[in-house]
GROMACS .gro file of C-alpha atoms in nm:
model
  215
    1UNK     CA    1   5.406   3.490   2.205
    2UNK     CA    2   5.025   3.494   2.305
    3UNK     CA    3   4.951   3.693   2.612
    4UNK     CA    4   4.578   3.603   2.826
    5UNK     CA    5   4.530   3.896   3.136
    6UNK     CA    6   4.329   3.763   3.417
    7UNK     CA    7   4.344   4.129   3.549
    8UNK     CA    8   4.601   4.281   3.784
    9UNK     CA    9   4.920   4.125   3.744
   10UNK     CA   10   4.805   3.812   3.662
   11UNK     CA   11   4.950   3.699   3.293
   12UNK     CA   12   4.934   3.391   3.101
   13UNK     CA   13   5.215   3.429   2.883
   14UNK     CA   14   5.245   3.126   2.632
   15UNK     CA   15   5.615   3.123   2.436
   16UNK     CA   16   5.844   2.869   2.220
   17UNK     CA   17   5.539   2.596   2.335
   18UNK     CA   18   5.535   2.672   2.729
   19UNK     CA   19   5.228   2.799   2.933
   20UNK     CA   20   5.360   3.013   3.198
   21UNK     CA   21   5.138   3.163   3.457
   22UNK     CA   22   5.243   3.503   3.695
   23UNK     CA   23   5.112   3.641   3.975
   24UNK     CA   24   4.754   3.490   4.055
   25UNK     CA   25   4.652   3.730   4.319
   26UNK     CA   26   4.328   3.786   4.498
   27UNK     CA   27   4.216   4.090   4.264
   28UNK     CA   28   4.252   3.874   3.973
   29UNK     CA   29   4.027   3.655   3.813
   30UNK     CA   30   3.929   3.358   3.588
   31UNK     CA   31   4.253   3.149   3.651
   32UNK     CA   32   4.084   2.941   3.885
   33UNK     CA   33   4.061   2.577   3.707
   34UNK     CA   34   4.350   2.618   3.450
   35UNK     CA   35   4.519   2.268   3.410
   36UNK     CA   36   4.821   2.250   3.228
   37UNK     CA   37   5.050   2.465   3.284
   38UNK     CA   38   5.398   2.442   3.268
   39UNK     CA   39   5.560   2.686   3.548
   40UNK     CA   40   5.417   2.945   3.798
   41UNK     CA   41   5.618   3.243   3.882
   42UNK     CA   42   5.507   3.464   4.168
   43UNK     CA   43   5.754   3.803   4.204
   44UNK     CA   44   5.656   3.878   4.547
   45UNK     CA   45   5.437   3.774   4.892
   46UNK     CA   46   5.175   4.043   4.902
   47UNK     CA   47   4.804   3.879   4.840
   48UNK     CA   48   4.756   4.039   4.517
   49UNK     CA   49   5.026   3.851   4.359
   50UNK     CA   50   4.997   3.566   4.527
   51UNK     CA   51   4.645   3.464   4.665
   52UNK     CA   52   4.691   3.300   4.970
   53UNK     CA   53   4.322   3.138   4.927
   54UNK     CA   54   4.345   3.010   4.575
   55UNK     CA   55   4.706   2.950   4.487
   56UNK     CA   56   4.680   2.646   4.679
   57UNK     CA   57   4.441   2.458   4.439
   58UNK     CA   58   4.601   2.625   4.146
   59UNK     CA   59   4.905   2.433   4.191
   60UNK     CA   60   4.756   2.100   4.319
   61UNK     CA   61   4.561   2.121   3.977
   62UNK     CA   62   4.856   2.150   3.791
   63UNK     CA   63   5.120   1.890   3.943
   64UNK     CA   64   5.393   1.882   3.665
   65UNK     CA   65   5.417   2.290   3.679
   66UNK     CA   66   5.746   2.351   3.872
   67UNK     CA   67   5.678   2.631   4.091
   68UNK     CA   68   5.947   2.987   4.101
   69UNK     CA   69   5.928   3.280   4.302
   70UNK     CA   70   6.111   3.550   4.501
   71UNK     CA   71   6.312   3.393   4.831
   72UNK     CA   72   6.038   3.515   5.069
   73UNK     CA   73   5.731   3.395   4.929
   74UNK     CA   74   5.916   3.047   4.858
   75UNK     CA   75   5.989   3.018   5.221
   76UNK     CA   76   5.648   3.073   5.320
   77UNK     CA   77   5.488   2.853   5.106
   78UNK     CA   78   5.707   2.562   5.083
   79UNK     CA   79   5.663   2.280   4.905
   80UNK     CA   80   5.713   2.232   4.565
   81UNK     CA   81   5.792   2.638   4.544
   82UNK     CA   82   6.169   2.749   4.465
   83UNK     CA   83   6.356   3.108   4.540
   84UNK     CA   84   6.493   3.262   4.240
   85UNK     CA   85   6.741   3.552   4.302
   86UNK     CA   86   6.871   3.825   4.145
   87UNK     CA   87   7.103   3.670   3.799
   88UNK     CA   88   6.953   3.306   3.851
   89UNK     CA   89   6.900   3.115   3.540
   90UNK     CA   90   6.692   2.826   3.473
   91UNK     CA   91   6.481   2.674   3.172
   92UNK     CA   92   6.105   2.614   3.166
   93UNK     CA   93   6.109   2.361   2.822
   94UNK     CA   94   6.203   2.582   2.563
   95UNK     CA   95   6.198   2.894   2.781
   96UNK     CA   96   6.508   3.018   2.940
   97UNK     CA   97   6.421   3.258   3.216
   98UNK     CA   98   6.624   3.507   3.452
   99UNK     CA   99   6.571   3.643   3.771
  100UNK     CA  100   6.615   3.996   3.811
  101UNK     CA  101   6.596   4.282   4.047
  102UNK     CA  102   6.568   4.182   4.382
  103UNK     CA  103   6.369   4.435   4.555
  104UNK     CA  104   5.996   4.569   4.587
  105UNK     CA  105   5.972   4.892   4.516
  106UNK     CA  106   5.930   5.229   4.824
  107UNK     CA  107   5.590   5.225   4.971
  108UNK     CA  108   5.752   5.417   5.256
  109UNK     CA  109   6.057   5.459   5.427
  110UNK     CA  110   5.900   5.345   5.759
  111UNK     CA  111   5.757   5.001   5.592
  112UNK     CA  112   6.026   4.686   5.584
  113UNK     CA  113   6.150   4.580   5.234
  114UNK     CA  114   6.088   4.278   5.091
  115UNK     CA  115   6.169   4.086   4.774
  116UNK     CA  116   6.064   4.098   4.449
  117UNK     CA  117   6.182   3.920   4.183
  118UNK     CA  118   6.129   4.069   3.814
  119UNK     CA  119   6.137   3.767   3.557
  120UNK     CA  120   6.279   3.755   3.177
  121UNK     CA  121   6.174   3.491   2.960
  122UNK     CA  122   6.310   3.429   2.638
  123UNK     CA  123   6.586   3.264   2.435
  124UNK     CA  124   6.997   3.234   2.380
  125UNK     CA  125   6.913   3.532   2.111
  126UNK     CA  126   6.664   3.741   2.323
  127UNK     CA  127   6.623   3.681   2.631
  128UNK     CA  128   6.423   3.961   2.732
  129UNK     CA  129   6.109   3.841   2.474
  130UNK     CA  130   5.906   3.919   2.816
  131UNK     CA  131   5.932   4.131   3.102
  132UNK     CA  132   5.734   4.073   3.453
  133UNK     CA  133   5.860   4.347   3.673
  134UNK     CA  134   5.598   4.264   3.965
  135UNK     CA  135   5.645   4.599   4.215
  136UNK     CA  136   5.928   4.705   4.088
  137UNK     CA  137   6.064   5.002   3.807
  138UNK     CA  138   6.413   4.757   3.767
  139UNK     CA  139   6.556   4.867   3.441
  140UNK     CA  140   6.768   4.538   3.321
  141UNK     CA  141   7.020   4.573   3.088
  142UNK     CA  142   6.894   4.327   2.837
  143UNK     CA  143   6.671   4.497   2.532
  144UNK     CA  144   6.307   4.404   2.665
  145UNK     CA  145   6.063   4.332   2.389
  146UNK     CA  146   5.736   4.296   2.561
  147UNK     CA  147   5.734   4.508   2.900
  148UNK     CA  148   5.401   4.399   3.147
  149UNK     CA  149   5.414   4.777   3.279
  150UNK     CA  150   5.260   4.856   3.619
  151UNK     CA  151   5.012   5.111   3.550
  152UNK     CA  152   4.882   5.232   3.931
  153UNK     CA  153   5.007   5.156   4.276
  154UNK     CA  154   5.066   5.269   4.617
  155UNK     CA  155   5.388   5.358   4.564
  156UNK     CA  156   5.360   5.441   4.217
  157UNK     CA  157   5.359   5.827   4.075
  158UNK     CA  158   5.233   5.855   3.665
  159UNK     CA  159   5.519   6.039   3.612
  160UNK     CA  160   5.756   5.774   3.766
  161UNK     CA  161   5.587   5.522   3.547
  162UNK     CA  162   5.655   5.699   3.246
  163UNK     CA  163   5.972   5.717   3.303
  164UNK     CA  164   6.021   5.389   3.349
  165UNK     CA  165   5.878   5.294   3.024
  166UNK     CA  166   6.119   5.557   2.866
  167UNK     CA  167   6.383   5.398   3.027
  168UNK     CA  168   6.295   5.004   2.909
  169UNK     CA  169   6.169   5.158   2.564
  170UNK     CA  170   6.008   4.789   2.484
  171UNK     CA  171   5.867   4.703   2.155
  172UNK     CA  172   5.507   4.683   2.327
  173UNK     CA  173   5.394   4.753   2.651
  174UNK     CA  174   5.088   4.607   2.807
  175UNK     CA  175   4.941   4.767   3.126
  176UNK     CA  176   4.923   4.545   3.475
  177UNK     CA  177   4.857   4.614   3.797
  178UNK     CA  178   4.536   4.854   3.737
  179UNK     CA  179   4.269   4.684   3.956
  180UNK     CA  180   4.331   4.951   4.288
  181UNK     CA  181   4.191   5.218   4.012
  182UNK     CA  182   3.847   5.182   3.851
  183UNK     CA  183   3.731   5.151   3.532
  184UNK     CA  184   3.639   5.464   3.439
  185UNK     CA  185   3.974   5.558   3.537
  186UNK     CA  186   4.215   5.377   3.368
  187UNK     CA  187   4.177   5.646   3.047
  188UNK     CA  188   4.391   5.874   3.270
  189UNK     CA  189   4.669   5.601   3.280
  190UNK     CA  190   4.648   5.443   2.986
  191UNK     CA  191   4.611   5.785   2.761
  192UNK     CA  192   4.951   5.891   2.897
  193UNK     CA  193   5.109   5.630   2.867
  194UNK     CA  194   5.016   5.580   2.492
  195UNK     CA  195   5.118   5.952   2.432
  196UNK     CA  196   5.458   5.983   2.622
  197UNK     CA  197   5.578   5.665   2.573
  198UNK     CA  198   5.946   5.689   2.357
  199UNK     CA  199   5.947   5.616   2.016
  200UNK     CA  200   5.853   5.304   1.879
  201UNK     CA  201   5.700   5.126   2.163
  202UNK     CA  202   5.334   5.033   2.096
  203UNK     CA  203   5.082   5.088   2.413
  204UNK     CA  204   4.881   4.821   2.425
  205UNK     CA  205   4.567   4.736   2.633
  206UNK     CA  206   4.478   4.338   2.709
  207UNK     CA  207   4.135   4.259   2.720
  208UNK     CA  208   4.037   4.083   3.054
  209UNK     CA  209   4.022   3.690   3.023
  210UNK     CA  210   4.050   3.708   2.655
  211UNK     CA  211   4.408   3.591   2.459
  212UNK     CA  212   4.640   3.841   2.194
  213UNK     CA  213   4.923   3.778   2.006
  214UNK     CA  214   5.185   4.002   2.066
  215UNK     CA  215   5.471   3.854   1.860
   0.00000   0.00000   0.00000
């Protein structure tokens, strides 16, 4: 697995020879012009997820990608795009991928809920090799190997998150959804998350725009 972050929640994760692209929001950056890809998965409607102003062109520039996302945001954008609910299955090549959890997490009571779709991709022996839990803490109940862990958010407490990484206990965890906080900030986050984390999962920060190998 090879993992590229184009900051916030925006991964490039390429497995078992597919290129799949989530969440290409307007507060990330550098995925404008990548040809190629295979799939794009959204997990929810709000802008930083899914820019509104660029997703457009991403996916006119890359016309054999099929197109996945929460119910919602596929209604609204039409098309080519396709609702994935909660226990859907589907393959992307070699990639078999699950839909999972259903619902964005609390920003507050008096806000509406909407969808959110957290995606697995993997195999018939693992198919939790990758986690994408968009706004959500969904715990599945698949062993997750590689957890994309929010790491700030409006509806997001530190001590929530680390309990949420307790509970998914991946092999690695790499940190998403950190561009409402600023740089100089992140330490806070990050050095928690490295020290509290349970045992044997590896904290692991992605350099912006550049690619790692995680497995």
């Amino acid at each position: 697995m090879r993992l590229t972050h184009f900051g916030h929640s925006c991964v490039l994760v390429e497995l078992n020879g597919s290129k799949i692209l989530f969440d290409p929001g307007n507060f990330s950056h550098g995925f404008e012009g990548i040809t190629g890809l295979d799939a794009i998965l959204v997990t929810h409607q709000h802008p930083d997820h899914a820019d509104p102003a660029r997703l457009p062109e991403l996916a006119e520039a890359n016309p054999d990608a099929v197109l996945y996302s929460d119910p919602q945001t596929a209604e609204k954008l039409g098309g080519r795009w396709t609702g994935v609910r909660p226990g859907d299955r589907f393959s992307i090549g070699d990639v078999e991928v699950t839909g999972t959890g259903g619902e964005h997490a609390i920003i507050h009571p008096d806000l509406p809920m909407i969808d959110n779709t957290a995606f697995l991709l993997g195999d018939a022996t693992n198919p939790a090799q990758f986690m994408h839990p968009g706004d959500s803490l969904y715990v599945p109940e698949q062993k997750v190997d590689v957890l994309a862990l929010p790491a700030a958010a409006p509806w997001l407490k530190i001590s929530e998150a680390i309990d949420y990484l307790r509970a998914v206990a991946p092999r690695v965890a790499v940190p998403i959804h950190q561009a409402i906080i600023r740089d100089e900030a992140t330490g806070i986050f990050y050095g928690r998350y490295s020290e509290m984390a349970a045992d044997g999962t590896e904290f692991r920060v992605l350099g912006e725009e550049s690619s790692v190998e995680v497995a």
